Amino acid sequence: MEKRFIYADNAATTCVSDKVLKAMIPYFTTAYGNPSSIYKLGRDAQRDVEAARAKVAKAIGADPNEIFFTSCGSESDNWAIKGTAERLAKKGKKHIITSVFEHHAVLHTTQYLEKQGFEVTYIPVDEKGLINPEDIRNAIREDTALVSIMYANNEIGTIQPIDEIAKICKEKKVIFHTDAVQAVGHVEINVHEQGIDMLSLSGHKIHAQKGIGALYVRKGIVLPNLIHGGGQERNKRAGTENVPAIVGLGVAIEEAVKNISEKAEIITPRRNKLIDGILKLPYTRLNGDRDKRLPGNLNISIEGIEGESLLLMLDMNGICASSGSACTSGSLDPSHVLLSIGLKHEVAHGSLRLSIDENVSDEDVDYILDVIPKVVERLRSMSPVWEKMMKGEKYE
Ligand code: PLP
């Protein structure tokens, strides 16, 4: 087959769409006012920031005054968790509940808080990467300040029972935050209907630029500032607004939520074809639940190979993929997500994540399915681990 270029790593980041780019350009050239300025150029920028806020709010079923722009998903997570912890610690609530397989933006934040004297319960996930909401109910205590559970996992794409978790938190009067960085634009979200108190999202996963995010904070919850300074974002998040990026996020999220089910109808069969095709190889397994997963995500462990070598060979064939989360690739530690669903270290090391969008065509899928078996065969033929496996010998 003729070599192609295929971007199958949309969970790591996405390209800025033409529509988003077009909407952003004037804010670099002619409409560059500071939203805090009193003259028209500034007032216009302020108006456009507010229009973008309304779009973000509408996309997730919130009110505009519940949306705060941040610099990224990580900042949103940090702010939601540290802010709630700081506020509720004063009322003697120093216990936080999260899961073992959150993104590091959450896990490193809770680890930091542990060092500050907070107690954190890490809820396990089952072998399919799903949380049992009853585990959360059982973990909630009198002094629980916050439950933070991701909407969809960035590596294995599993979608968590968010409605049930939110219901339990409401019953127990505990604030519920969800990191929805991977879910927004792929699953229908309505924070008010679902009873979500705080939600993090990020622009660069939905065709806006990198370095823009938002935090939804339900009316009535008061978060202390993470960033102090000027009076931007209703005095809650200082720093001159990144107007082009905010406008871009507004356009991107509006587009992303427009045709969620139609997009899923295109992507899911292609994703399933990839799963079935790759699973034909011996000694492979699908990581994460087959159905309760993001439409474009597949994560498969391929025994007897190193994920990094696989990625390099796929790259040589024009395919961009990932083996762990983007933030941890480059590290040799096996992914904490794959270990959390019970994979052995050596199996976790040989994992492949493809995250496709509607731009990955049927022909691209056929190309990927042509390349992967050849590459795997080549890598296995050079692998001492594979040789031992085939001889039935023990290997580490
Ligand atoms: N949360 C999840 C689930 C993610 O996948 C990511 C990025 O990969 C983040 C948070 C961090 O988002 P950002 O890159 O905007 O800081």
mmCIF file of C-alpha atoms and ligand atoms in Angstrom:
data_model
loop_
_atom_site.group_PDB
_atom_site.id
_atom_site.type_symbol
_atom_site.label_atom_id
_atom_site.label_comp_id
_atom_site.label_asym_id
_atom_site.label_seq_id
_atom_site.Cartn_x
_atom_site.Cartn_y
_atom_site.Cartn_z
ATOM 1 C CA MET A 1 0.000 0.000 0.000
ATOM 2 C CA GLU A 2 1.198 3.518 -0.732
ATOM 3 C CA LYS A 3 2.525 5.363 2.324
ATOM 4 C CA ARG A 4 0.075 7.746 3.964
ATOM 5 C CA PHE A 5 0.184 10.331 6.749
ATOM 6 C CA ILE A 6 -2.390 9.510 9.410
ATOM 7 C CA TYR A 7 -2.879 11.460 12.605
ATOM 8 C CA ALA A 8 -4.335 8.987 15.091
ATOM 9 C CA ASP A 9 -3.353 10.749 18.313
ATOM 10 C CA ASN A 10 -6.227 13.142 18.883
ATOM 11 C CA ALA A 11 -6.278 12.377 22.613
ATOM 12 C CA ALA A 12 -2.809 13.958 22.803
ATOM 13 C CA THR A 13 -3.808 17.053 20.887
ATOM 14 C CA THR A 14 -5.734 18.124 17.800
ATOM 15 C CA CYS A 15 -5.040 20.531 14.961
ATOM 16 C CA VAL A 16 -6.601 23.965 15.165
ATOM 17 C CA SER A 17 -9.527 23.827 12.759
ATOM 18 C CA ASP A 18 -9.761 26.287 9.856
ATOM 19 C CA LYS A 19 -12.911 27.779 11.344
ATOM 20 C CA VAL A 20 -11.230 28.351 14.718
ATOM 21 C CA LEU A 21 -8.098 29.815 13.152
ATOM 22 C CA LYS A 22 -10.153 32.174 10.986
ATOM 23 C CA ALA A 23 -12.109 33.350 14.013
ATOM 24 C CA MET A 24 -8.913 33.982 15.977
ATOM 25 C CA ILE A 25 -6.869 35.942 13.439
ATOM 26 C CA PRO A 26 -8.492 39.384 13.868
ATOM 27 C CA TYR A 27 -7.622 39.330 17.572
ATOM 28 C CA PHE A 28 -3.927 39.290 16.667
ATOM 29 C CA THR A 29 -4.150 41.980 14.011
ATOM 30 C CA THR A 30 -6.986 44.465 14.239
ATOM 31 C CA ALA A 31 -9.108 43.553 17.290
ATOM 32 C CA TYR A 32 -6.203 43.358 19.715
ATOM 33 C CA GLY A 33 -7.659 45.476 22.524
ATOM 34 C CA ASN A 34 -7.267 44.625 26.185
ATOM 35 C CA PRO A 35 -10.722 43.663 27.501
ATOM 36 C CA SER A 36 -10.101 45.832 30.573
ATOM 37 C CA SER A 37 -9.602 48.998 28.497
ATOM 38 C CA ILE A 38 -12.339 51.574 28.457
ATOM 39 C CA TYR A 39 -12.208 52.535 24.764
ATOM 40 C CA LYS A 40 -14.069 50.723 22.001
ATOM 41 C CA LEU A 41 -11.211 48.425 20.995
ATOM 42 C CA GLY A 42 -11.112 47.130 24.573
ATOM 43 C CA ARG A 43 -14.882 46.995 25.007
ATOM 44 C CA ASP A 44 -15.204 45.001 21.798
ATOM 45 C CA ALA A 45 -12.666 42.489 23.066
ATOM 46 C CA GLN A 46 -14.603 42.253 26.338
ATOM 47 C CA ARG A 47 -17.828 41.659 24.421
ATOM 48 C CA ASP A 48 -16.213 38.877 22.386
ATOM 49 C CA VAL A 49 -14.765 37.207 25.476
ATOM 50 C CA GLU A 50 -18.260 37.188 26.970
ATOM 51 C CA ALA A 51 -19.727 35.771 23.751
ATOM 52 C CA ALA A 52 -17.179 32.945 23.920
ATOM 53 C CA ARG A 53 -18.059 32.358 27.580
ATOM 54 C CA ALA A 54 -21.704 31.998 26.620
ATOM 55 C CA LYS A 55 -20.759 29.426 23.965
ATOM 56 C CA VAL A 56 -18.715 27.368 26.414
ATOM 57 C CA ALA A 57 -21.555 27.529 28.948
ATOM 58 C CA LYS A 58 -24.154 26.459 26.393
ATOM 59 C CA ALA A 59 -22.034 23.536 25.224
ATOM 60 C CA ILE A 60 -22.042 21.975 28.701
ATOM 61 C CA GLY A 61 -25.412 23.158 29.985
ATOM 62 C CA ALA A 62 -24.046 25.795 32.381
ATOM 63 C CA ASP A 63 -24.721 29.498 32.885
ATOM 64 C CA PRO A 64 -22.121 31.895 31.481
ATOM 65 C CA ASN A 65 -21.277 33.252 34.945
ATOM 66 C CA GLU A 66 -20.312 29.719 35.989
ATOM 67 C CA ILE A 67 -17.492 29.579 33.400
ATOM 68 C CA PHE A 68 -13.946 30.775 34.123
ATOM 69 C CA PHE A 69 -11.253 30.760 31.452
ATOM 70 C CA THR A 70 -7.919 29.238 32.446
ATOM 71 C CA SER A 71 -4.655 28.497 30.654
ATOM 72 C CA CYS A 72 -5.278 24.739 30.249
ATOM 73 C CA GLY A 73 -6.976 21.635 31.575
ATOM 74 C CA SER A 74 -4.208 21.177 34.137
ATOM 75 C CA GLU A 75 -4.821 24.625 35.595
ATOM 76 C CA SER A 76 -8.555 23.936 35.787
ATOM 77 C CA ASP A 77 -7.916 20.687 37.679
ATOM 78 C CA ASN A 78 -5.426 22.367 40.025
ATOM 79 C CA TRP A 79 -7.767 25.224 40.735
ATOM 80 C CA ALA A 80 -10.837 23.059 41.378
ATOM 81 C CA ILE A 81 -9.002 20.691 43.712
ATOM 82 C CA LYS A 82 -6.639 23.043 45.556
ATOM 83 C CA GLY A 83 -9.325 25.727 45.808
ATOM 84 C CA THR A 84 -11.911 23.382 47.312
ATOM 85 C CA ALA A 85 -9.307 21.865 49.624
ATOM 86 C CA GLU A 86 -8.193 25.275 50.874
ATOM 87 C CA ARG A 87 -11.743 26.472 51.467
ATOM 88 C CA LEU A 88 -13.102 23.380 53.161
ATOM 89 C CA ALA A 89 -10.016 22.679 55.271
ATOM 90 C CA LYS A 90 -11.081 25.719 57.277
ATOM 91 C CA LYS A 91 -14.262 23.813 58.126
ATOM 92 C CA GLY A 92 -12.271 20.770 59.193
ATOM 93 C CA LYS A 93 -12.787 18.878 55.929
ATOM 94 C CA LYS A 94 -9.418 17.505 54.910
ATOM 95 C CA HIS A 95 -10.360 14.338 53.023
ATOM 96 C CA ILE A 96 -10.442 14.031 49.234
ATOM 97 C CA ILE A 97 -11.628 11.141 47.069
ATOM 98 C CA THR A 98 -10.311 10.519 43.586
ATOM 99 C CA SER A 99 -9.428 7.476 41.490
ATOM 100 C CA VAL A 100 -6.161 5.655 40.940
ATOM 101 C CA PHE A 101 -6.167 6.293 37.211
ATOM 102 C CA GLU A 102 -6.760 10.019 36.926
ATOM 103 C CA HIS A 103 -4.593 12.221 34.759
ATOM 104 C CA HIS A 104 -1.453 13.486 36.508
ATOM 105 C CA ALA A 105 -2.989 16.976 36.611
ATOM 106 C CA VAL A 106 -5.277 15.517 39.281
ATOM 107 C CA LEU A 107 -3.012 12.884 40.839
ATOM 108 C CA HIS A 108 -0.012 15.141 41.310
ATOM 109 C CA THR A 109 -2.304 17.775 42.808
ATOM 110 C CA THR A 110 -3.767 15.353 45.344
ATOM 111 C CA GLN A 111 -0.259 14.055 46.124
ATOM 112 C CA TYR A 112 0.804 17.646 46.775
ATOM 113 C CA LEU A 113 -2.182 18.100 49.092
ATOM 114 C CA GLU A 114 -1.271 14.896 50.955
ATOM 115 C CA LYS A 115 2.041 16.552 51.779
ATOM 116 C CA GLN A 116 0.052 19.521 53.149
ATOM 117 C CA GLY A 117 -1.794 17.243 55.565
ATOM 118 C CA PHE A 118 -4.840 16.191 53.520
ATOM 119 C CA GLU A 119 -5.926 12.577 53.399
ATOM 120 C CA VAL A 120 -6.734 11.161 49.981
ATOM 121 C CA THR A 121 -8.641 7.976 49.129
ATOM 122 C CA TYR A 122 -7.772 6.565 45.711
ATOM 123 C CA ILE A 123 -10.710 4.517 44.407
ATOM 124 C CA PRO A 124 -9.633 1.495 42.341
ATOM 125 C CA VAL A 125 -11.036 0.678 38.913
ATOM 126 C CA ASP A 126 -12.061 -2.775 37.710
ATOM 127 C CA GLU A 127 -10.237 -4.713 34.993
ATOM 128 C CA LYS A 128 -12.252 -2.871 32.341
ATOM 129 C CA GLY A 129 -11.261 0.515 33.712
ATOM 130 C CA LEU A 130 -14.585 1.385 35.311
ATOM 131 C CA ILE A 131 -15.340 2.808 38.725
ATOM 132 C CA ASN A 132 -18.034 1.301 40.913
ATOM 133 C CA PRO A 133 -20.047 4.282 42.254
ATOM 134 C CA GLU A 134 -20.756 2.318 45.447
ATOM 135 C CA ASP A 135 -17.033 2.438 46.228
ATOM 136 C CA ILE A 136 -17.371 6.207 46.272
ATOM 137 C CA ARG A 137 -20.413 6.087 48.527
ATOM 138 C CA ASN A 138 -18.501 3.857 50.936
ATOM 139 C CA ALA A 139 -15.439 6.114 50.896
ATOM 140 C CA ILE A 140 -17.290 9.355 51.699
ATOM 141 C CA ARG A 141 -16.756 10.496 55.300
ATOM 142 C CA GLU A 142 -17.923 13.371 57.492
ATOM 143 C CA ASP A 143 -14.743 15.250 56.636
ATOM 144 C CA THR A 144 -14.790 14.628 52.862
ATOM 145 C CA ALA A 145 -14.309 17.924 51.037
ATOM 146 C CA LEU A 146 -14.332 16.777 47.437
ATOM 147 C CA VAL A 147 -14.796 13.880 45.039
ATOM 148 C CA SER A 148 -12.873 14.250 41.766
ATOM 149 C CA ILE A 149 -13.447 11.550 39.149
ATOM 150 C CA MET A 150 -12.555 11.893 35.489
ATOM 151 C CA TYR A 151 -15.356 11.758 32.923
ATOM 152 C CA ALA A 152 -13.399 9.710 30.376
ATOM 153 C CA ASN A 153 -9.933 8.249 30.688
ATOM 154 C CA ASN A 154 -7.249 9.683 28.437
ATOM 155 C CA GLU A 155 -5.488 6.373 27.802
ATOM 156 C CA ILE A 156 -8.129 3.685 27.633
ATOM 157 C CA GLY A 157 -11.104 5.935 26.858
ATOM 158 C CA THR A 158 -13.486 4.437 29.415
ATOM 159 C CA ILE A 159 -16.463 6.620 30.275
ATOM 160 C CA GLN A 160 -17.282 6.625 33.955
ATOM 161 C CA PRO A 161 -20.785 6.442 35.522
ATOM 162 C CA ILE A 162 -20.742 10.182 36.147
ATOM 163 C CA ASP A 163 -24.486 10.596 36.756
ATOM 164 C CA GLU A 164 -24.511 7.988 39.507
ATOM 165 C CA ILE A 165 -21.382 9.419 41.121
ATOM 166 C CA ALA A 166 -22.832 12.944 41.006
ATOM 167 C CA LYS A 167 -26.060 11.666 42.587
ATOM 168 C CA ILE A 168 -24.200 10.039 45.454
ATOM 169 C CA CYS A 169 -22.171 13.202 46.063
ATOM 170 C CA LYS A 170 -25.331 15.284 46.108
ATOM 171 C CA GLU A 171 -26.987 12.922 48.589
ATOM 172 C CA LYS A 172 -23.922 13.091 50.805
ATOM 173 C CA LYS A 173 -23.503 16.857 50.296
ATOM 174 C CA VAL A 174 -19.964 16.554 48.950
ATOM 175 C CA ILE A 175 -18.678 18.681 46.066
ATOM 176 C CA PHE A 176 -18.175 16.701 42.846
ATOM 177 C CA HIS A 177 -15.547 17.715 40.294
ATOM 178 C CA THR A 178 -14.931 15.936 37.012
ATOM 179 C CA ASP A 179 -11.973 16.237 34.675
ATOM 180 C CA ALA A 180 -13.812 16.172 31.357
ATOM 181 C CA VAL A 181 -10.831 17.145 29.196
ATOM 182 C CA GLN A 182 -11.212 13.991 27.074
ATOM 183 C CA ALA A 183 -15.000 13.849 27.170
ATOM 184 C CA VAL A 184 -16.119 17.310 26.043
ATOM 185 C CA GLY A 185 -17.126 17.231 22.383
ATOM 186 C CA HIS A 186 -17.325 13.428 22.357
ATOM 187 C CA VAL A 187 -20.151 12.728 24.793
ATOM 188 C CA GLU A 188 -23.216 14.816 25.588
ATOM 189 C CA ILE A 189 -22.693 16.741 28.813
ATOM 190 C CA ASN A 190 -25.170 18.845 30.757
ATOM 191 C CA VAL A 191 -23.663 19.848 34.077
ATOM 192 C CA HIS A 192 -26.911 21.124 35.597
ATOM 193 C CA GLU A 193 -28.955 18.071 34.628
ATOM 194 C CA GLN A 194 -26.185 15.695 35.658
ATOM 195 C CA GLY A 195 -25.547 17.389 38.997
ATOM 196 C CA ILE A 196 -21.877 18.135 38.326
ATOM 197 C CA ASP A 197 -20.462 20.845 40.619
ATOM 198 C CA MET A 198 -17.186 21.570 38.811
ATOM 199 C CA LEU A 199 -15.848 20.505 35.420
ATOM 200 C CA SER A 200 -12.469 20.998 33.719
ATOM 201 C CA LEU A 201 -12.053 21.240 29.967
ATOM 202 C CA SER A 202 -9.226 22.038 27.573
ATOM 203 C CA GLY A 203 -9.181 23.692 24.159
ATOM 204 C CA HIS A 204 -6.448 21.751 22.411
ATOM 205 C CA LYS A 205 -8.356 18.455 22.554
ATOM 206 C CA ILE A 206 -11.239 19.940 20.544
ATOM 207 C CA HIS A 207 -9.478 21.806 17.717
ATOM 208 C CA ALA A 208 -8.738 25.033 19.591
ATOM 209 C CA GLN A 209 -5.180 26.070 20.325
ATOM 210 C CA LYS A 210 -2.970 24.772 23.120
ATOM 211 C CA GLY A 211 -2.867 26.851 26.303
ATOM 212 C CA ILE A 212 -6.559 27.592 26.792
ATOM 213 C CA GLY A 213 -8.987 25.855 29.113
ATOM 214 C CA ALA A 214 -11.998 26.519 31.254
ATOM 215 C CA LEU A 215 -13.387 25.581 34.618
ATOM 216 C CA TYR A 216 -17.104 25.385 35.269
ATOM 217 C CA VAL A 217 -17.946 26.160 38.892
ATOM 218 C CA ARG A 218 -21.566 25.749 39.925
ATOM 219 C CA LYS A 219 -23.221 28.916 41.206
ATOM 220 C CA GLY A 220 -22.928 29.026 44.981
ATOM 221 C CA ILE A 221 -19.488 27.419 45.163
ATOM 222 C CA VAL A 222 -16.827 29.972 45.992
ATOM 223 C CA LEU A 223 -13.305 29.015 45.024
ATOM 224 C CA PRO A 224 -10.341 30.972 46.353
ATOM 225 C CA ASN A 225 -8.049 32.296 43.637
ATOM 226 C CA LEU A 226 -5.249 30.157 42.274
ATOM 227 C CA ILE A 227 -3.762 33.144 40.445
ATOM 228 C CA HIS A 228 -3.777 36.532 42.175
ATOM 229 C CA GLY A 229 -3.422 39.903 40.493
ATOM 230 C CA GLY A 230 -5.828 41.954 38.390
ATOM 231 C CA GLY A 231 -9.602 41.764 38.436
ATOM 232 C CA GLN A 232 -10.095 39.582 35.375
ATOM 233 C CA GLU A 233 -12.614 36.721 35.381
ATOM 234 C CA ARG A 234 -14.745 38.475 37.976
ATOM 235 C CA ASN A 235 -11.742 38.809 40.293
ATOM 236 C CA LYS A 236 -11.270 35.049 40.386
ATOM 237 C CA ARG A 237 -8.430 34.438 37.917
ATOM 238 C CA ALA A 238 -5.968 37.220 37.312
ATOM 239 C CA GLY A 239 -4.058 37.767 34.067
ATOM 240 C CA THR A 240 -4.948 39.671 30.909
ATOM 241 C CA GLU A 241 -7.318 37.470 28.966
ATOM 242 C CA ASN A 242 -5.911 35.422 26.087
ATOM 243 C CA VAL A 243 -8.555 36.874 23.791
ATOM 244 C CA PRO A 244 -7.671 35.034 20.544
ATOM 245 C CA ALA A 245 -7.546 31.706 22.356
ATOM 246 C CA ILE A 246 -10.777 32.385 24.264
ATOM 247 C CA VAL A 247 -12.599 33.314 21.060
ATOM 248 C CA GLY A 248 -11.123 30.194 19.420
ATOM 249 C CA LEU A 249 -12.300 27.999 22.291
ATOM 250 C CA GLY A 250 -15.811 29.394 21.911
ATOM 251 C CA VAL A 251 -15.905 28.462 18.229
ATOM 252 C CA ALA A 252 -14.228 25.092 18.808
ATOM 253 C CA ILE A 253 -16.594 23.952 21.547
ATOM 254 C CA GLU A 254 -19.643 25.086 19.602
ATOM 255 C CA GLU A 255 -18.454 22.980 16.657
ATOM 256 C CA ALA A 256 -17.411 20.056 18.840
ATOM 257 C CA VAL A 257 -20.794 19.589 20.484
ATOM 258 C CA LYS A 258 -22.822 20.247 17.338
ATOM 259 C CA ASN A 259 -22.919 16.740 15.900
ATOM 260 C CA ILE A 260 -21.701 14.488 18.678
ATOM 261 C CA SER A 261 -23.903 11.524 17.756
ATOM 262 C CA GLU A 262 -23.392 11.889 13.987
ATOM 263 C CA LYS A 263 -19.612 12.021 14.508
ATOM 264 C CA ALA A 264 -19.773 8.972 16.763
ATOM 265 C CA GLU A 265 -21.707 7.104 14.092
ATOM 266 C CA ILE A 266 -18.880 7.693 11.638
ATOM 267 C CA ILE A 267 -16.006 7.082 14.026
ATOM 268 C CA THR A 268 -17.239 4.098 16.057
ATOM 269 C CA PRO A 269 -17.401 1.522 13.212
ATOM 270 C CA ARG A 270 -13.926 2.567 12.088
ATOM 271 C CA ARG A 271 -12.633 2.264 15.639
ATOM 272 C CA ASN A 272 -14.282 -1.167 15.947
ATOM 273 C CA LYS A 273 -12.746 -2.303 12.675
ATOM 274 C CA LEU A 274 -9.340 -1.284 14.012
ATOM 275 C CA ILE A 275 -9.949 -3.127 17.287
ATOM 276 C CA ASP A 276 -11.106 -6.320 15.558
ATOM 277 C CA GLY A 277 -8.283 -6.132 13.024
ATOM 278 C CA ILE A 278 -5.523 -5.674 15.588
ATOM 279 C CA LEU A 279 -6.995 -8.272 17.952
ATOM 280 C CA LYS A 280 -6.558 -10.873 15.188
ATOM 281 C CA LEU A 281 -2.868 -10.802 16.086
ATOM 282 C CA PRO A 282 -2.035 -13.434 18.705
ATOM 283 C CA TYR A 283 -1.281 -12.325 22.271
ATOM 284 C CA THR A 284 -3.186 -9.068 22.114
ATOM 285 C CA ARG A 285 -5.895 -7.663 24.397
ATOM 286 C CA LEU A 286 -8.184 -4.684 24.351
ATOM 287 C CA ASN A 287 -7.715 -2.398 27.333
ATOM 288 C CA GLY A 288 -10.847 -0.757 28.706
ATOM 289 C CA ASP A 289 -14.504 -1.570 28.283
ATOM 290 C CA ARG A 290 -15.530 -2.356 24.715
ATOM 291 C CA ASP A 291 -18.700 -0.232 24.761
ATOM 292 C CA LYS A 292 -18.379 2.308 27.569
ATOM 293 C CA ARG A 293 -15.535 4.095 25.841
ATOM 294 C CA LEU A 294 -14.930 7.211 23.785
ATOM 295 C CA PRO A 295 -15.890 6.658 20.130
ATOM 296 C CA GLY A 296 -12.391 7.314 18.786
ATOM 297 C CA ASN A 297 -10.295 5.534 21.413
ATOM 298 C CA LEU A 298 -8.677 2.145 21.210
ATOM 299 C CA ASN A 299 -5.948 0.838 23.433
ATOM 300 C CA ILE A 300 -4.502 -2.589 22.796
ATOM 301 C CA SER A 301 -1.651 -4.430 24.488
ATOM 302 C CA ILE A 302 0.535 -6.379 22.104
ATOM 303 C CA GLU A 303 2.746 -8.809 23.970
ATOM 304 C CA GLY A 304 6.351 -9.383 23.034
ATOM 305 C CA ILE A 305 7.020 -5.842 21.811
ATOM 306 C CA GLU A 306 8.036 -2.502 23.303
ATOM 307 C CA GLY A 307 5.470 0.250 22.807
ATOM 308 C CA GLU A 308 8.173 2.827 22.036
ATOM 309 C CA SER A 309 9.642 0.722 19.202
ATOM 310 C CA LEU A 310 6.167 0.196 17.808
ATOM 311 C CA LEU A 311 5.523 3.945 17.832
ATOM 312 C CA LEU A 312 8.790 4.664 16.037
ATOM 313 C CA MET A 313 8.040 2.114 13.347
ATOM 314 C CA LEU A 314 4.503 3.400 12.926
ATOM 315 C CA ASP A 315 5.968 6.887 12.607
ATOM 316 C CA MET A 316 8.269 5.632 9.825
ATOM 317 C CA ASN A 317 5.084 4.470 8.109
ATOM 318 C CA GLY A 318 3.411 7.873 8.543
ATOM 319 C CA ILE A 319 1.154 6.931 11.467
ATOM 320 C CA CYS A 320 1.097 9.126 14.603
ATOM 321 C CA ALA A 321 0.032 7.108 17.636
ATOM 322 C CA SER A 322 0.784 6.862 21.322
ATOM 323 C CA SER A 323 1.545 4.190 23.845
ATOM 324 C CA GLY A 324 0.875 5.932 27.152
ATOM 325 C CA SER A 325 -0.593 9.348 27.827
ATOM 326 C CA ALA A 326 1.108 12.154 25.917
ATOM 327 C CA CYS A 327 2.354 13.667 29.126
ATOM 328 C CA THR A 328 4.140 10.520 30.247
ATOM 329 C CA SER A 329 5.493 9.344 26.901
ATOM 330 C CA GLY A 330 9.233 9.738 27.051
ATOM 331 C CA SER A 331 9.162 8.152 30.500
ATOM 332 C CA LEU A 332 10.035 4.474 30.763
ATOM 333 C CA ASP A 333 7.671 3.816 33.647
ATOM 334 C CA PRO A 334 4.694 1.764 32.571
ATOM 335 C CA SER A 335 1.469 3.718 32.492
ATOM 336 C CA HIS A 336 -0.288 3.938 35.888
ATOM 337 C CA VAL A 337 -3.588 3.599 34.028
ATOM 338 C CA LEU A 338 -2.665 0.264 32.471
ATOM 339 C CA LEU A 339 -1.269 -1.013 35.763
ATOM 340 C CA SER A 340 -4.484 0.065 37.508
ATOM 341 C CA ILE A 341 -6.558 -2.301 35.339
ATOM 342 C CA GLY A 342 -4.291 -5.163 36.331
ATOM 343 C CA LEU A 343 -1.817 -5.402 33.453
ATOM 344 C CA LYS A 344 1.623 -6.783 34.203
ATOM 345 C CA HIS A 345 4.492 -4.324 33.631
ATOM 346 C CA GLU A 346 5.746 -6.089 30.512
ATOM 347 C CA VAL A 347 2.257 -6.184 28.972
ATOM 348 C CA ALA A 348 1.630 -2.522 29.812
ATOM 349 C CA HIS A 349 4.915 -1.647 28.069
ATOM 350 C CA GLY A 350 3.672 -3.081 24.781
ATOM 351 C CA SER A 351 0.517 -1.026 24.485
ATOM 352 C CA LEU A 352 -0.774 1.049 21.634
ATOM 353 C CA ARG A 353 -3.295 3.883 21.842
ATOM 354 C CA LEU A 354 -4.949 5.143 18.682
ATOM 355 C CA SER A 355 -7.348 8.066 19.034
ATOM 356 C CA ILE A 356 -9.071 8.751 15.759
ATOM 357 C CA ASP A 357 -11.440 11.471 14.664
ATOM 358 C CA GLU A 358 -13.694 11.703 11.630
ATOM 359 C CA ASN A 359 -10.728 12.730 9.455
ATOM 360 C CA VAL A 360 -9.289 9.201 9.740
ATOM 361 C CA SER A 361 -11.000 7.658 6.714
ATOM 362 C CA ASP A 362 -11.941 4.057 5.882
ATOM 363 C CA GLU A 363 -8.880 3.947 3.600
ATOM 364 C CA ASP A 364 -6.710 5.149 6.494
ATOM 365 C CA VAL A 365 -8.135 2.374 8.661
ATOM 366 C CA ASP A 366 -7.233 -0.196 5.977
ATOM 367 C CA TYR A 367 -3.733 1.271 5.756
ATOM 368 C CA ILE A 368 -3.251 1.087 9.555
ATOM 369 C CA LEU A 369 -4.466 -2.513 9.498
ATOM 370 C CA ASP A 370 -2.017 -3.294 6.719
ATOM 371 C CA VAL A 371 0.950 -1.704 8.511
ATOM 372 C CA ILE A 372 0.458 -2.890 12.114
ATOM 373 C CA PRO A 373 0.719 -6.690 11.563
ATOM 374 C CA LYS A 374 3.898 -6.221 9.501
ATOM 375 C CA VAL A 375 5.487 -3.964 12.084
ATOM 376 C CA VAL A 376 4.481 -6.242 14.973
ATOM 377 C CA GLU A 377 5.847 -9.293 13.172
ATOM 378 C CA ARG A 378 9.143 -7.508 12.556
ATOM 379 C CA LEU A 379 9.448 -6.338 16.181
ATOM 380 C CA ARG A 380 8.527 -9.738 17.563
ATOM 381 C CA SER A 381 11.091 -11.413 15.316
ATOM 382 C CA MET A 382 13.756 -9.264 17.018
ATOM 383 C CA SER A 383 12.383 -9.580 20.543
ATOM 384 C CA PRO A 384 14.085 -11.841 23.116
ATOM 385 C CA VAL A 385 10.898 -11.649 25.201
ATOM 386 C CA TRP A 386 8.812 -12.960 22.320
ATOM 387 C CA GLU A 387 11.322 -15.753 21.685
ATOM 388 C CA LYS A 388 11.072 -16.843 25.335
ATOM 389 C CA MET A 389 7.287 -16.613 25.222
ATOM 390 C CA MET A 390 7.174 -18.830 22.164
ATOM 391 C CA LYS A 391 9.447 -21.388 23.831
ATOM 392 C CA GLY A 392 7.206 -21.303 26.871
ATOM 393 C CA GLU A 393 10.062 -20.028 29.037
ATOM 394 C CA LYS A 394 9.623 -17.621 31.927
ATOM 395 C CA TYR A 395 10.329 -13.987 31.101
ATOM 396 C CA GLU A 396 10.248 -10.705 32.996
HETATM 397 N N1 PLP B 1 -6.878 15.808 31.991
HETATM 398 C C1 PLP B 1 -6.907 14.873 31.029
HETATM 399 C C2 PLP B 1 -7.836 13.716 31.165
HETATM 400 C C3 PLP B 1 -6.090 14.985 29.916
HETATM 401 O O1 PLP B 1 -6.109 14.063 28.967
HETATM 402 C C4 PLP B 1 -5.208 16.104 29.823
HETATM 403 C C5 PLP B 1 -4.260 16.223 28.698
HETATM 404 O O2 PLP B 1 -3.839 15.243 28.113
HETATM 405 C C6 PLP B 1 -5.242 17.058 30.850
HETATM 406 C C7 PLP B 1 -6.072 16.885 31.926
HETATM 407 C C8 PLP B 1 -4.370 18.265 30.809
HETATM 408 O O3 PLP B 1 -4.862 19.183 29.870
HETATM 409 P P1 PLP B 1 -3.894 20.336 29.340
HETATM 410 O O4 PLP B 1 -2.960 19.693 28.386
HETATM 411 O O5 PLP B 1 -4.809 21.318 28.679
HETATM 412 O O6 PLP B 1 -3.226 20.906 30.525
#
